[in-house]
CSV table of C-alpha atoms in Angstrom, one decimal:
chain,number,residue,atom,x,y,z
A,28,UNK,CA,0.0,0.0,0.0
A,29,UNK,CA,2.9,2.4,1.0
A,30,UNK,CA,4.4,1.8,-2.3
A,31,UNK,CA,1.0,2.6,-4.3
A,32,UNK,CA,0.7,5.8,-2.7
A,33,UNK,CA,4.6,6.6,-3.8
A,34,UNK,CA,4.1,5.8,-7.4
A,35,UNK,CA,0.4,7.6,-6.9
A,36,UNK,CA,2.6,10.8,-5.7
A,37,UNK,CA,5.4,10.4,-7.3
A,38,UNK,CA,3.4,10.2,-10.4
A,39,UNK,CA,1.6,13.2,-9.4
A,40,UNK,CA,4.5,15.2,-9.1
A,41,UNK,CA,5.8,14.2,-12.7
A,42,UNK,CA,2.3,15.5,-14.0
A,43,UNK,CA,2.2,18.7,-11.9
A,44,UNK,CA,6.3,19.3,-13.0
A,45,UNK,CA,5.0,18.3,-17.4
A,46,UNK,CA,2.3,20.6,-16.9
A,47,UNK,CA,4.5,23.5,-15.9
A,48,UNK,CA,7.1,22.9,-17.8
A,49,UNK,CA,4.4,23.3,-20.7
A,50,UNK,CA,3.3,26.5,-18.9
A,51,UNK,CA,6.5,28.3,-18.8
A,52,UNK,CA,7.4,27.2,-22.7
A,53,UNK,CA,4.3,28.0,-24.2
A,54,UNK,CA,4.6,30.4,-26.6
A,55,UNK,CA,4.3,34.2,-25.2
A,56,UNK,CA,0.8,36.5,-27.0
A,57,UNK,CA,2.3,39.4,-29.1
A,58,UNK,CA,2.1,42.6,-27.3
A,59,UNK,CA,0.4,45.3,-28.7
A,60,UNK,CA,1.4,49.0,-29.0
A,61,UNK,CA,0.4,51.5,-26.3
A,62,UNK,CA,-1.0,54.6,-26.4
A,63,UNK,CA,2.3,56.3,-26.0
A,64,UNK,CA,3.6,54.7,-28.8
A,65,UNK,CA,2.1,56.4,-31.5
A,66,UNK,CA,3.3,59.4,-33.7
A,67,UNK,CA,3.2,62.8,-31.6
A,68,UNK,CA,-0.4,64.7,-32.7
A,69,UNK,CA,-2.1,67.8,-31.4
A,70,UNK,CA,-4.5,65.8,-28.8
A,71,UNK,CA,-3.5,62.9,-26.5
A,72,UNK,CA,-3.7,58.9,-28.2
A,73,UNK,CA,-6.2,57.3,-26.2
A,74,UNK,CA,-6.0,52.8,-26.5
A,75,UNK,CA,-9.3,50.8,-27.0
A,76,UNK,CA,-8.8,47.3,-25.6
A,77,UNK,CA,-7.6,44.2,-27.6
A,78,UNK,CA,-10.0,42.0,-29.5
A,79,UNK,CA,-10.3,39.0,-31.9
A,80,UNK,CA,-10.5,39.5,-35.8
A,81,UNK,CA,-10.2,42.3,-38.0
A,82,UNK,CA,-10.4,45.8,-37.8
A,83,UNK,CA,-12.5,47.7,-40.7
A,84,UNK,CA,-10.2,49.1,-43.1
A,85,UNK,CA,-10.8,49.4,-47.0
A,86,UNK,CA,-6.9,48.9,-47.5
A,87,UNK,CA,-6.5,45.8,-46.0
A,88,UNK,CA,-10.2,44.5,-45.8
A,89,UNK,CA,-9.9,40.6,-45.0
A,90,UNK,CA,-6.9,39.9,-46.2
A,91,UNK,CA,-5.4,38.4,-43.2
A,92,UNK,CA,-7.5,35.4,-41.8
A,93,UNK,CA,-9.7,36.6,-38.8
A,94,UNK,CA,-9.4,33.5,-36.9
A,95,UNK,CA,-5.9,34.3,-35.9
A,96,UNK,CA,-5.6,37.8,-35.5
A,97,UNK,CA,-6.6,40.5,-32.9
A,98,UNK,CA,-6.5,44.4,-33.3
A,99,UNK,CA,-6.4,47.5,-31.5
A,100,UNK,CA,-8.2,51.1,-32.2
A,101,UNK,CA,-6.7,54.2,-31.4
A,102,UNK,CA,-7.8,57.8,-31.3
A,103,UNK,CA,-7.3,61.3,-30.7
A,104,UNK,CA,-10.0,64.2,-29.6
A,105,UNK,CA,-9.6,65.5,-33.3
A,106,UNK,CA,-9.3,63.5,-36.8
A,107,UNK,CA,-6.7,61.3,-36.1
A,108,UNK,CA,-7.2,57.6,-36.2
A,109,UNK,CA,-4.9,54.6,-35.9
A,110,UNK,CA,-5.1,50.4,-36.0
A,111,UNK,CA,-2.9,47.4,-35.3
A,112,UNK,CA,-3.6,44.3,-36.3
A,113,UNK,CA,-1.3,41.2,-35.2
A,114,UNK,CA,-2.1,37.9,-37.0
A,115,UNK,CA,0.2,34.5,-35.8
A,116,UNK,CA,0.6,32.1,-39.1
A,117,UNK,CA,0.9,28.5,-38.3
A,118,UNK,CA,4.2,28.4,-39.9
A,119,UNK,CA,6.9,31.6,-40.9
A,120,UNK,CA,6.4,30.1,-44.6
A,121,UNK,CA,2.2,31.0,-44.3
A,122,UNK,CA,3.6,34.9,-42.4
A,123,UNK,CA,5.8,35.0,-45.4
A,124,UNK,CA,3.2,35.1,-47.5
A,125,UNK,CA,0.7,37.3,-45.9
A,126,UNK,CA,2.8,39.8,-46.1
A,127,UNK,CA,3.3,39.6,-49.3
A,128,UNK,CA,-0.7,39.5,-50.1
A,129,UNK,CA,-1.1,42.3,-47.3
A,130,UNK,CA,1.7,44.5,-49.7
A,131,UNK,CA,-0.2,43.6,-52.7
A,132,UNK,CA,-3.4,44.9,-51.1
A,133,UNK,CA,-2.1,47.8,-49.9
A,134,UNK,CA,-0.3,49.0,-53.3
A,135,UNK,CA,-3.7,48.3,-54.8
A,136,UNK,CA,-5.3,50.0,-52.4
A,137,UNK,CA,-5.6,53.6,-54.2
A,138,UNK,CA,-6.9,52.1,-57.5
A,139,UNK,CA,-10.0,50.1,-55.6
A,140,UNK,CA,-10.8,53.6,-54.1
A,141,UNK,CA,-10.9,55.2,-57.4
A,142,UNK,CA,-12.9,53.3,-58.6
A,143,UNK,CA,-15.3,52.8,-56.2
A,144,UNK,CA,-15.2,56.7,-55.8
A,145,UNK,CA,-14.9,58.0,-59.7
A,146,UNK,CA,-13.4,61.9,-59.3
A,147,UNK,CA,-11.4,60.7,-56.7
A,148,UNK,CA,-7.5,62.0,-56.8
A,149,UNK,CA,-5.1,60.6,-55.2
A,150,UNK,CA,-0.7,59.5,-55.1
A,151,UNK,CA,0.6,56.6,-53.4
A,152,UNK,CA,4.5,56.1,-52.2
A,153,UNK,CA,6.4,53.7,-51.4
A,154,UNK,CA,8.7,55.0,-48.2
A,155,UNK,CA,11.1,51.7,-48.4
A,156,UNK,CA,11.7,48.8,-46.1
A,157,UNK,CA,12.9,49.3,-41.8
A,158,UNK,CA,15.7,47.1,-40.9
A,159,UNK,CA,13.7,45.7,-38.2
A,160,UNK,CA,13.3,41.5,-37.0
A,161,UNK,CA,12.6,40.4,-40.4
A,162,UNK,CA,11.7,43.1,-41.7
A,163,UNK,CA,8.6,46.3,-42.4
A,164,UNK,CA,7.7,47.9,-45.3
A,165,UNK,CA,6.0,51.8,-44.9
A,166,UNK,CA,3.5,53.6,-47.7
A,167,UNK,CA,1.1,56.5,-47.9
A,168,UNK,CA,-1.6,56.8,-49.4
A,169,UNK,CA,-3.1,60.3,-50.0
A,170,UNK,CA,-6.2,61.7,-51.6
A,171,UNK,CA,-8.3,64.1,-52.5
A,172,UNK,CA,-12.1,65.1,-53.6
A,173,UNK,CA,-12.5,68.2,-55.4
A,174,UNK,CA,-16.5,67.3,-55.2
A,175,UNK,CA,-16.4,67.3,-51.8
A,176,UNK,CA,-12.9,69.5,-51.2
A,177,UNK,CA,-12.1,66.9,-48.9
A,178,UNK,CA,-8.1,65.6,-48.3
A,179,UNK,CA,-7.1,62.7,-46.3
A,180,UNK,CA,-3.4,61.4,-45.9
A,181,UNK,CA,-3.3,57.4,-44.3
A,182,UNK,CA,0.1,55.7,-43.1
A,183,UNK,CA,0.4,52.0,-43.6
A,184,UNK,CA,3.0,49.7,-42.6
A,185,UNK,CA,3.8,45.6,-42.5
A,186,UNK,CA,6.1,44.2,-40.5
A,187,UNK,CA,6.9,40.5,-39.5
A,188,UNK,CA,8.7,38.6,-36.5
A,189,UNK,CA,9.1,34.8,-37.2
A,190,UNK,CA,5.1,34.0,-37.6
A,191,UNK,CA,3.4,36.8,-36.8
A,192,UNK,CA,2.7,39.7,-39.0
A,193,UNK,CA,1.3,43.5,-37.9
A,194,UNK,CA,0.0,46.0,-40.0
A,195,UNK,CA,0.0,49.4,-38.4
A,196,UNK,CA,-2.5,52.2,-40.5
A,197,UNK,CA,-2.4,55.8,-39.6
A,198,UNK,CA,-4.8,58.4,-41.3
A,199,UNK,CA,-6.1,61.5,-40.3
A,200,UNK,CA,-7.4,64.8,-42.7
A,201,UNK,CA,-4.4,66.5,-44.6
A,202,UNK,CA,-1.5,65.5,-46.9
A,203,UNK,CA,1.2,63.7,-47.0
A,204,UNK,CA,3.4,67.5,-46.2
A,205,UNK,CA,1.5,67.4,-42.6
A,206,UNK,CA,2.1,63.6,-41.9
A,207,UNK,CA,4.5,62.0,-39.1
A,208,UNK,CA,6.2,59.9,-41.5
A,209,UNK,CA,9.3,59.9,-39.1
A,210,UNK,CA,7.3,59.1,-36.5
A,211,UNK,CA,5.7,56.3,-38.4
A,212,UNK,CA,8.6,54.7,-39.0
A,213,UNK,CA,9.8,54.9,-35.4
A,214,UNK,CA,6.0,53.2,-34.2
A,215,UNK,CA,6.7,50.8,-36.7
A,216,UNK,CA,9.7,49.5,-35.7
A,217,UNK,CA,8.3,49.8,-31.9
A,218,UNK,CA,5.5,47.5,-33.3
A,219,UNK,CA,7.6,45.0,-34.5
A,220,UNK,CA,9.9,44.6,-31.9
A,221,UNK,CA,7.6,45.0,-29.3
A,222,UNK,CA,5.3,41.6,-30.2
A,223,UNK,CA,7.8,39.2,-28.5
């Protein structure tokens, strides 16, 4: 009987040891940006909480698969908006190749609003690629409507870290000449690094 209950502990322990060994190598959840974080702008960032799926944004629509990604909203007392999005691929082959669809979707982005707003003007740039983890990409994407005498600058970047991807967007009313593309670039790279 005294040996029963040994092996009934002793295989207890063995359990209770697997099952936090399992605990403290699980994978950490990417960390989102804070409020702080964001480019400088005339009224204080303020953070809505994390949640599962997609953000809504024309740019990048569903092209990420909401199952496996989570996004933040940010704002500011005046026009100024901004999103993350963090997505975790089952392998750094699939994250590979969401960024690449999430570029594509992005540098397509201007034409899709043209045409689904005819009169709309508009330029789109390229700002290059941050030396950051494995790498971000940053555009803009700036437009105007003479109907409506409307102009609106937006901020997008895509970044990866092993598996996991995050888009940042930016947009607020203006042009590109009034946009915190340094800034940008300096969130971006705090988004990257920041998700492990």
């Amino acid at each position: 009987m005294k040996m029963f209950r040994t092996a009934a502990v002793t295989a207890a322990a063995v359990g209770l040891t697997v099952a936090s060994f399992a605990t403290a190598h699980a994978a950490p959840a990417p960390k989102f940006l804070s409020a702080s974080q964001l480019p400088a702008a005339p009224t204080p960032w303020t953070a809505g909480p994390v949640k599962a799926g997609l953000p809504s944004d024309f740019c990048t629509g569903n092209t990420a698969p909401k199952a496996s990604s989570k996004h933040r909203l940010f704002t500011t007392e005046l026009d100024a908006g901004a999103r993350q999005t963090i997505t975790v691929a089952t392998t750094e082959a699939k994250a590979k190749t969401l960024v690449t669809k999430l570029r594509a979707s992005i540098e397509s982005c201007l034409g899709r609003l043209q045409q689904q707003y005819p009169g709309l003007e508009g330029e789109a740039f390229y700002h290059g690629r941050l030396n950051v983890e494995e790498g971000a990409h940053v555009y803009s994407i700036d437009t105007s409507d003479p109907e409506v005498g409307s102009t609106d600058i937006a901020l997008y970047s895509v970044g990866r870290d092993g598996r996991t991807v995050t888009v940042v967007g930016w947009g607020q009313m203006g042009d590109l000449d009034g946009a915190p593309l340094a800034g940008f670039r300096t969130t971006t790279k705090t988004a990257v690094n920041k998700l492990y």
